[in-house]
Short mmCIF file of C-alpha atoms and ligand atoms in Angstrom, two decimals:
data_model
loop_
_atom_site.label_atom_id
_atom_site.label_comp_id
_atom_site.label_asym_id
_atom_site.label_seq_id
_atom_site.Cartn_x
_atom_site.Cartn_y
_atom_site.Cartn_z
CA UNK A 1 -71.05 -84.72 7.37
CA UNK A 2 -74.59 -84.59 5.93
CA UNK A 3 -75.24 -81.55 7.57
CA UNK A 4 -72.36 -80.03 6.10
CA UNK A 5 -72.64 -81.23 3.01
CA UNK A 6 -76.45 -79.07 3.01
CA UNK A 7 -74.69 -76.44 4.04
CA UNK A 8 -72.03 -76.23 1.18
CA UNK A 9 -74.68 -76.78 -1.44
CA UNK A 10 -76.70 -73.94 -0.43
CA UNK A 11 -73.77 -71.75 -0.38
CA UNK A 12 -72.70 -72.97 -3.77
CA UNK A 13 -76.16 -71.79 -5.02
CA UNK A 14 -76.18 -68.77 -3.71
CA UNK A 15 -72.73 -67.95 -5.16
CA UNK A 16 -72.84 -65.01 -7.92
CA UNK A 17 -69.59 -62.73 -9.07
CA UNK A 18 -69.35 -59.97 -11.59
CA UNK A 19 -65.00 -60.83 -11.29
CA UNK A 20 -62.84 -63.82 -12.34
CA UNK A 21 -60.22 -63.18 -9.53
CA UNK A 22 -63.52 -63.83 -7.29
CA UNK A 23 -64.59 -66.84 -9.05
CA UNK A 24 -61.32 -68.41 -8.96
CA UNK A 25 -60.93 -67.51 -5.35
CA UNK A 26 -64.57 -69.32 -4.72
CA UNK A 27 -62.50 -72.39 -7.09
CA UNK A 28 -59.92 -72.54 -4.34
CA UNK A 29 -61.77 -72.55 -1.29
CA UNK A 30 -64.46 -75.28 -2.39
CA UNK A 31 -62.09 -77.51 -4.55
CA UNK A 32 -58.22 -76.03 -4.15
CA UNK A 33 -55.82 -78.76 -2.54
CA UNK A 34 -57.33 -77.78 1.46
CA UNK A 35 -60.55 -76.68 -0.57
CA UNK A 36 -63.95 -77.54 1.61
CA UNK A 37 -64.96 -80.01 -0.95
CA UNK A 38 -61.60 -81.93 -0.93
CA UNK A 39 -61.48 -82.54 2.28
CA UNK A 40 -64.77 -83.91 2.40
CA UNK A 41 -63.42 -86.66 0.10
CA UNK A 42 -60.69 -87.21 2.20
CA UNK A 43 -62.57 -87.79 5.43
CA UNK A 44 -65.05 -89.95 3.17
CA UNK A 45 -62.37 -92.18 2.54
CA UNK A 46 -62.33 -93.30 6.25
CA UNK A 47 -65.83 -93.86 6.32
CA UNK A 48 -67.18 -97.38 6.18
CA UNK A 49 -68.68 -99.06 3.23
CA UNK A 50 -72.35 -98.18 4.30
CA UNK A 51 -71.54 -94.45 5.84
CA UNK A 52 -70.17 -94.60 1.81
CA UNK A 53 -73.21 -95.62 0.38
CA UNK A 54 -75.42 -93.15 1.83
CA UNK A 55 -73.33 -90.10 1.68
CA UNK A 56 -71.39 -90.55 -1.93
CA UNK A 57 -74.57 -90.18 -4.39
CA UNK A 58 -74.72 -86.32 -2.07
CA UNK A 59 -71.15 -85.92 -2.21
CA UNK A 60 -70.81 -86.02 -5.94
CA UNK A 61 -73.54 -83.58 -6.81
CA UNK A 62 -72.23 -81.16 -4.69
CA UNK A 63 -68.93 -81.38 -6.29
CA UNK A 64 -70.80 -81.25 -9.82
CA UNK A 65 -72.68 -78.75 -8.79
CA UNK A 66 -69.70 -76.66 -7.89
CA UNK A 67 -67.43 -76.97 -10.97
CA UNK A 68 -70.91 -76.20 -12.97
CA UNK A 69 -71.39 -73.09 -11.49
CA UNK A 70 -67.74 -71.93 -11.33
CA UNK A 71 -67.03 -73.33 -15.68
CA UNK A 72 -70.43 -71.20 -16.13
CA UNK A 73 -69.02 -67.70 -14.41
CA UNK A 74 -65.68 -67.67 -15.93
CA UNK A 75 -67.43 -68.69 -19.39
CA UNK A 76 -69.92 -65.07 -19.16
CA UNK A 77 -66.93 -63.08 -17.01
CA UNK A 78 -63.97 -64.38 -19.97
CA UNK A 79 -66.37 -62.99 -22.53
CA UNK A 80 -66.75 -59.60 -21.36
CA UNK A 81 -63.49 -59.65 -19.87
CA UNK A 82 -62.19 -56.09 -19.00
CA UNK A 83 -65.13 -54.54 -20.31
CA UNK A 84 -68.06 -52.86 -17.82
CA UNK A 85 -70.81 -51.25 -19.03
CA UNK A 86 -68.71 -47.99 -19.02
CA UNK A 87 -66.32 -49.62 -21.30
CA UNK A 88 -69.03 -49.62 -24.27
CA UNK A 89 -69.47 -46.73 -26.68
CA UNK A 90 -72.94 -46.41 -27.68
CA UNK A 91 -71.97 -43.54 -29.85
CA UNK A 92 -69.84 -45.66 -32.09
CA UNK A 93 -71.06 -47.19 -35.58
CA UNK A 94 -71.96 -50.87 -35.23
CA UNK A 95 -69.49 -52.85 -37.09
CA UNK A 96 -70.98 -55.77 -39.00
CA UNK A 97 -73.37 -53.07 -41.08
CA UNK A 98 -71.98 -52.45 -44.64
CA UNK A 99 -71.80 -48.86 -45.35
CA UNK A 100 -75.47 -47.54 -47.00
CA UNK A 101 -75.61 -45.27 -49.61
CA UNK A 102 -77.80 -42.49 -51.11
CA UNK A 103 -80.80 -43.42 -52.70
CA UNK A 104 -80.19 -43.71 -56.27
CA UNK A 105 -82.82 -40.86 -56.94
CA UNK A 106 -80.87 -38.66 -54.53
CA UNK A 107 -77.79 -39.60 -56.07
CA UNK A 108 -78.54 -38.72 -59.92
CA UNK A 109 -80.53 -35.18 -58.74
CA UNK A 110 -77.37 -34.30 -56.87
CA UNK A 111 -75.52 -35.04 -60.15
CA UNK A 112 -77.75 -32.94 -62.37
CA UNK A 113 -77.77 -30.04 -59.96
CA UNK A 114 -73.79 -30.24 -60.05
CA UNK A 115 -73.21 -29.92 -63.39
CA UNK A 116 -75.94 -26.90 -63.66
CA UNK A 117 -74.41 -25.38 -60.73
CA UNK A 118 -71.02 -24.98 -62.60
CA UNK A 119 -73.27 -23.13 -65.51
CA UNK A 120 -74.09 -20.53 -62.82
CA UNK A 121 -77.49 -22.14 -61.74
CA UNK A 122 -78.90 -21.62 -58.37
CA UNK A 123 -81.47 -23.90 -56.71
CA UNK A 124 -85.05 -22.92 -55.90
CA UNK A 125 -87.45 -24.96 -54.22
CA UNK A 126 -91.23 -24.61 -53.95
CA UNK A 127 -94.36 -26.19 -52.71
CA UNK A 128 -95.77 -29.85 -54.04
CA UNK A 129 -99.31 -28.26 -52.88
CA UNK A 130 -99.89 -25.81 -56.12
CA UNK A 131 -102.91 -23.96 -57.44
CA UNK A 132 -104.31 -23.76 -60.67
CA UNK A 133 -102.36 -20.84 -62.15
CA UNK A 134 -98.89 -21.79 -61.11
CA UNK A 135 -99.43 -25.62 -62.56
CA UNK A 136 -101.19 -24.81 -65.55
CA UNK A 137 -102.84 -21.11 -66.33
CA UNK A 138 -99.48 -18.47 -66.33
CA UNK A 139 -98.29 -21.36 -68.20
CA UNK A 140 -100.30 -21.27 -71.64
CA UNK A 141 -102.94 -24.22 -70.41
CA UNK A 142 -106.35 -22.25 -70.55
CA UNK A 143 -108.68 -23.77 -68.48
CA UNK A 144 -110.61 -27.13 -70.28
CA UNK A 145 -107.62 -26.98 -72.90
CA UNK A 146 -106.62 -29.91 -74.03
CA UNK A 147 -103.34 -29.79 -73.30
CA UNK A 148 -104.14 -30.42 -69.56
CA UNK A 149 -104.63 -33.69 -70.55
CA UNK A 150 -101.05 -34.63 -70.90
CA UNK A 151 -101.02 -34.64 -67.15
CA UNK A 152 -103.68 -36.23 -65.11
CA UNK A 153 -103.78 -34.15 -62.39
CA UNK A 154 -104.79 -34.77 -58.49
CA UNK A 155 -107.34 -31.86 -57.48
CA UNK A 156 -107.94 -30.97 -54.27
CA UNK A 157 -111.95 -32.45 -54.13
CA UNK A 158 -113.10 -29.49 -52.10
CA UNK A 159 -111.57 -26.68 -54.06
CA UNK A 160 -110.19 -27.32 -57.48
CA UNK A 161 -108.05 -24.63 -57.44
CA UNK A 162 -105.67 -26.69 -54.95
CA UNK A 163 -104.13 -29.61 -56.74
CA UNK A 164 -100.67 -31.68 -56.70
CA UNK A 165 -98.29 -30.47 -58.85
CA UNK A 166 -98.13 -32.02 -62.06
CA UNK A 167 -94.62 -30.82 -63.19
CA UNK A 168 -91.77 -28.66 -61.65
CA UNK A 169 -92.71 -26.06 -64.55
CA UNK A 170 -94.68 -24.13 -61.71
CA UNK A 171 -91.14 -22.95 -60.17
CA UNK A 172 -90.92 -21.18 -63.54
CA UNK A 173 -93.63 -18.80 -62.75
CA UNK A 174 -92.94 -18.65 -59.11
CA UNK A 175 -89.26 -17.52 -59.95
CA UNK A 176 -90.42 -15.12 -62.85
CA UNK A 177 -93.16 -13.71 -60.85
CA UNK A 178 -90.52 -13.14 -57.57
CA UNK A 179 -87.51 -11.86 -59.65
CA UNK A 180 -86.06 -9.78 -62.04
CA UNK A 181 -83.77 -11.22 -64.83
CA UNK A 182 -81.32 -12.10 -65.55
CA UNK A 183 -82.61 -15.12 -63.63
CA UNK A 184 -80.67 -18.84 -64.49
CA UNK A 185 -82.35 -21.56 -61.70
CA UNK A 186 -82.58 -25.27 -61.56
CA UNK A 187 -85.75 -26.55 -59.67
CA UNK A 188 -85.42 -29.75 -58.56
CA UNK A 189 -88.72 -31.93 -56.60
CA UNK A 190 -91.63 -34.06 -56.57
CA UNK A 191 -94.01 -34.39 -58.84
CA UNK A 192 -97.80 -35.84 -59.27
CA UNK A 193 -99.74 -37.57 -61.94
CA UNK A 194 -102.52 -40.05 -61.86
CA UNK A 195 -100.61 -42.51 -64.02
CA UNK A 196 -101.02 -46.49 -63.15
CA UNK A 197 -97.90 -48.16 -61.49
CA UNK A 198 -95.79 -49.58 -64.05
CA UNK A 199 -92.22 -50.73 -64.92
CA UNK A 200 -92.22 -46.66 -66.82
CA UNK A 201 -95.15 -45.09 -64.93
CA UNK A 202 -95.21 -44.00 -61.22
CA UNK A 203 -97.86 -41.56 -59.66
CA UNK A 204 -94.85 -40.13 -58.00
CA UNK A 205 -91.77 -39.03 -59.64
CA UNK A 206 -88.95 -36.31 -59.31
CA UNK A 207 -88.01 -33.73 -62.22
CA UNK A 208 -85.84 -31.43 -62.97
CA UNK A 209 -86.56 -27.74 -64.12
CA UNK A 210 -83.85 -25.32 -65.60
CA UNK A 211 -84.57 -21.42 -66.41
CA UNK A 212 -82.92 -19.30 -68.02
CA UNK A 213 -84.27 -15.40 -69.17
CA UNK A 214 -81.86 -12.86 -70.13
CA UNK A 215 -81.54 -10.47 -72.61
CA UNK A 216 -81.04 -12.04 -76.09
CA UNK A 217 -81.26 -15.67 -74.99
CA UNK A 218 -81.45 -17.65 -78.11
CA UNK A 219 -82.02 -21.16 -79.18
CA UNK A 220 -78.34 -21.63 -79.97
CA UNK A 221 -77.71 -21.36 -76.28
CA UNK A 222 -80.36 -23.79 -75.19
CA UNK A 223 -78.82 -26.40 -77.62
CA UNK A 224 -75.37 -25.48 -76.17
CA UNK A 225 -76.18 -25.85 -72.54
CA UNK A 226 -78.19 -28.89 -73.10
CA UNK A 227 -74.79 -30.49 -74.99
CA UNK A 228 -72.53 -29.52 -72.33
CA UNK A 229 -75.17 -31.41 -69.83
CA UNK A 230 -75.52 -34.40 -72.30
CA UNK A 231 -71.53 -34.76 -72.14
CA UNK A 232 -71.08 -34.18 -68.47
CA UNK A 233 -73.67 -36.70 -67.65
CA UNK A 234 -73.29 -39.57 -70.53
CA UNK A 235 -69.59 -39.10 -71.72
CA UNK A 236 -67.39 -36.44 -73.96
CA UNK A 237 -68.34 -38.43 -77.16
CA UNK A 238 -72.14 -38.16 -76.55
CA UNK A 239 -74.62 -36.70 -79.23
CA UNK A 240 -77.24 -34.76 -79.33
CA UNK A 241 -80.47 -33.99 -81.05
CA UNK A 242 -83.74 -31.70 -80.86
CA UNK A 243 -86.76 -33.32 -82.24
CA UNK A 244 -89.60 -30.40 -82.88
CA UNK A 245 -92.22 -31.21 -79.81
CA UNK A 246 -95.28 -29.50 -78.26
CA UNK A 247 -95.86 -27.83 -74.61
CA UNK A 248 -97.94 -24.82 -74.18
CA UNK A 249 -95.53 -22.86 -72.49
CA UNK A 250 -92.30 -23.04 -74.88
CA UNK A 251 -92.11 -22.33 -78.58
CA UNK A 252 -90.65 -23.61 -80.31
CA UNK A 253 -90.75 -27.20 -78.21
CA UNK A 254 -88.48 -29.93 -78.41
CA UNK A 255 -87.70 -33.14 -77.00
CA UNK A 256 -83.53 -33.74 -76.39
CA UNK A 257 -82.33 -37.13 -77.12
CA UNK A 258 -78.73 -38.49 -76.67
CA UNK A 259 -77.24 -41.21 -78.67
CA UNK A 260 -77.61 -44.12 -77.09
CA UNK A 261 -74.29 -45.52 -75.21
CA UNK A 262 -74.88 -48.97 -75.82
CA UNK A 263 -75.14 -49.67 -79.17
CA UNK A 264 -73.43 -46.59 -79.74
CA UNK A 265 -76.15 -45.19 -81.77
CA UNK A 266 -76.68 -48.03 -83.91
CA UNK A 267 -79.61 -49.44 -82.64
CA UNK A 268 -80.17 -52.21 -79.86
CA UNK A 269 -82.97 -52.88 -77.31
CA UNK A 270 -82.68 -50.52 -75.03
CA UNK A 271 -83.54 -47.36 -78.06
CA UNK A 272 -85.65 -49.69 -79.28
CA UNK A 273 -83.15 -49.60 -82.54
CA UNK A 274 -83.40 -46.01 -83.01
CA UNK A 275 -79.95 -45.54 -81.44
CA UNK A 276 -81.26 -42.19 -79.46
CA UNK A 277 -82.63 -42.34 -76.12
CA UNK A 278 -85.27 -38.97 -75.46
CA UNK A 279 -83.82 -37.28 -72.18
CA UNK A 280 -86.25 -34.12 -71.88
CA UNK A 281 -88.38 -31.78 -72.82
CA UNK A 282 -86.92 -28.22 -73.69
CA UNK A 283 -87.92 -24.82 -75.64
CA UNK A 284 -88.09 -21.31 -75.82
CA UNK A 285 -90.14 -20.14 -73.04
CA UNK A 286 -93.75 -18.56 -74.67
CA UNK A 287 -93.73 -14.49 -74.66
CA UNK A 288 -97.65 -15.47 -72.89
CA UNK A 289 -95.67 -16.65 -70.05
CA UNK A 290 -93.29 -14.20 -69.65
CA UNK A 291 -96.09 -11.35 -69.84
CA UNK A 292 -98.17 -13.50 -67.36
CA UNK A 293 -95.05 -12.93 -64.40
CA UNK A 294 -94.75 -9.33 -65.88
CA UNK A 295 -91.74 -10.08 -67.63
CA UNK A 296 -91.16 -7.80 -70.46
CA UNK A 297 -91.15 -10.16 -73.52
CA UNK A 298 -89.77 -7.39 -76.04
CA UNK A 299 -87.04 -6.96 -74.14
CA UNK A 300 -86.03 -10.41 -72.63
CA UNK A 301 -86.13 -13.91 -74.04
CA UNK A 302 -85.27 -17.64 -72.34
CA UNK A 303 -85.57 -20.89 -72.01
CA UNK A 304 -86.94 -23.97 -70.32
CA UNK A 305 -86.34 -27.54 -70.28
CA UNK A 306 -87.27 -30.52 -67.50
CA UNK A 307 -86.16 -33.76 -66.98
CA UNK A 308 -87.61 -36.89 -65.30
CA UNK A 309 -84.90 -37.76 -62.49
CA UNK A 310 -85.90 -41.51 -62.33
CA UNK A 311 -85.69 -41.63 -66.03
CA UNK A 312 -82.38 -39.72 -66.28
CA UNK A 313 -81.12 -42.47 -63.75
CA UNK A 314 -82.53 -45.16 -65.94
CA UNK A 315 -80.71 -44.44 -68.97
CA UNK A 316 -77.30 -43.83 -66.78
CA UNK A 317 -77.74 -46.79 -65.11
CA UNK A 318 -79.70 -48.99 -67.48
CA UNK A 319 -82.53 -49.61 -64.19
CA UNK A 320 -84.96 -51.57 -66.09
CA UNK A 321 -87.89 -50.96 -63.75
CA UNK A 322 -89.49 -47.88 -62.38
CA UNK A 323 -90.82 -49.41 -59.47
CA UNK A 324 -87.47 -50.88 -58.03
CA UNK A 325 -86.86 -46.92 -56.70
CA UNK A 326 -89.69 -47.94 -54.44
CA UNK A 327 -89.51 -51.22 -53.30
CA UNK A 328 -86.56 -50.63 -50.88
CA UNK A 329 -85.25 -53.78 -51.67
CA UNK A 330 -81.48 -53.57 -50.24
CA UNK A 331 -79.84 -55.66 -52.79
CA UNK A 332 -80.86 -53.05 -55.35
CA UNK A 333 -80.00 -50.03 -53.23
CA UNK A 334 -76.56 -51.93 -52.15
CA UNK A 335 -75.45 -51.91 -55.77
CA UNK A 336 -75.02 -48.05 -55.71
CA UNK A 337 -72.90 -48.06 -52.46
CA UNK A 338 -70.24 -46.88 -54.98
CA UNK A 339 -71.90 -44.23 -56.55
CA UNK A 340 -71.36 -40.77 -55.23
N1 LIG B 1 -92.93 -29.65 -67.76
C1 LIG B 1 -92.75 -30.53 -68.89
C2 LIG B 1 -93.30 -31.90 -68.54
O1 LIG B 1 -93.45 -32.20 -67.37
C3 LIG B 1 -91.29 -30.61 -69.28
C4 LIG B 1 -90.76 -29.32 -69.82
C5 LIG B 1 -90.14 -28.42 -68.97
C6 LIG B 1 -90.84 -29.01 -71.18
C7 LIG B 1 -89.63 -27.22 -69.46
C8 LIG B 1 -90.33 -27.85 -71.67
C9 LIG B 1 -89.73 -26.95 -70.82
O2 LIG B 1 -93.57 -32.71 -69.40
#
């Protein structure tokens, strides 16, 4: 019997099953009613008291043993029951992940680009890397002129000429200087300014260029097109209005405000009680410019304006802080899940 007893214990040890059918068939044949086990117990009962008290204590863990290792297969094998590694599609989406969403950034420069592309715009793209006279000279900014000021640039240290592009204005020249008008484009992209991280300021930042030359382009239409934008972005009952402004590649220069949605122009916190919120920057682009990318400026006029794609967000979405684009934190970006 004690030899026996070994023997089963070892086997029960050894026992491993990837199926339930073989798990229960292991159940029956150590513990079933003419199971190995049971009839163990049923010759122990015809032992004497003493044969009892040395083989019980052995007789009992090998039972326990037993039902441990066959409630511990069925647990795993019930789990994955019917399923083998075949079964499982790596391919599909897990499901406990909420759906993500477009950056918010993403989001509003696909909405700007929409409503420009049903005005007939086309996109162009161009390089972040920039030299000096597609950043600053073709536009009007003479070299040490002040007005290179109003963007703290990042030169290149070896060759000055190479520097980060301060403002999407350079796809201006680029597009002037590859094409003939009529030429109506919308720039979208990355810009770079030495500015100090702040809840407004961010040494990288998106914008949002629009171009327009034709023959007799006039201000009228650069106030029209910039209305029909206001309304298709903030609402059909939003205002506009052109305050005079200064860049060296646009004159007249203006800045575009809307009325702000909140107070509904009568003056709250967020326009700082002005009840207009400042959008862009906008004008008639400079005859120097167009002469510079061998434009005729007798014969054709146009216009310019750029927006700040954070900012434009901002003011849609009343985003408080600049650097929350940034910080990836999820419950910010999970809040525009229903955005499109
Ligand atoms: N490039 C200007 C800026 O970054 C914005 C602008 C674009 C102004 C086009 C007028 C016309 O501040």
């Amino acid at each position: 019997m004690k030899n026996k007893v070994r023997e089963l214990l070892e086997h029960v040890e050894k026992f491993s099953s990837q199926k339930l059918e073989q798990v229960e068939e292991f159940r029956i044949k150590m513990l079933g009613k003419k199971g190995e086990i049971t009839q163990l117990f049923e010759q122990f009962k015809t032992f004497t008291s003493e044969q009892k008290r040395e083989l019980g204590k052995d007789l009992n863990e090998l039972k326990t043993k037993t039902l441990e290792k066959i409630n511990s297969f069925k647990e795993l094998l019930e789990q994955h029951q019917g399923k083998s590694a075949a079964d499982f599609d790596l391919t599909m989406p897990a499901n406990n992940e909420p759906a993500g969403s477009r950056h918010p950034i993403s989001i509003m420069k696909n909405k700007i680009v929409d409503i420009f592309k049903r005005l007939g715009y086309t996109v162009a793209e161009g390089p972040e890397i920039e030299d000096d006279w597609h950043v600053f000279s073709a536009l009007n900014f003479p070299p040490e002129h002040p007005a290179r000021d109003m963007q703290d640039t990042f030169f290149i240290e070896k060759n000055p000429d190479i520097l980060l592009r301060t403002h999407t204005s350079s796809m201006q020249v680029r597009a002037m200087e590859q094409n003939k008008p009529p030429i109506r484009i919308i720039c979208p992209g990355r810009v770079f300014r030495n500015e100090a991280i702040s809840a407004r300021a961010h040494c990288i930042f998106h914008q949002i260029e629009g171009l327009y030359i034709d023959e007799n382009v006039s201000f009228a239409d650069l106030k029209q097109t910039l209305l029909y934008f206001a309304r298709e972005m903030f609402g059909k009952d939003t205002q506009i209005r052109l305050r005079p402004s200064y860049f060296p590649f646009t004159e007249p220069s203006a800045e575009m405000d809307v009325s702000c949605k909140i107070c509904d122009g009568k003056g709250c916190n967020v326009c700082k009680g002005t009840g207009w919120l400042e959008v862009m920057g906008c004008g008639m682009v400079d005859p120097n410019v167009l002469e510079n990318c061998n434009i005729d400026s007798e014969k054709y006029t146009g216009f310019a304006f750029g927006m700040g794609v954070e900012r434009t967000a901002m003011l849609k979405w009343q985003i408080r802080d600049l650097r929350l684009y940034f910080e990836n934190d999820i419950r910010f970006l999970r809040q525009f899940c229903s955005v499109i």
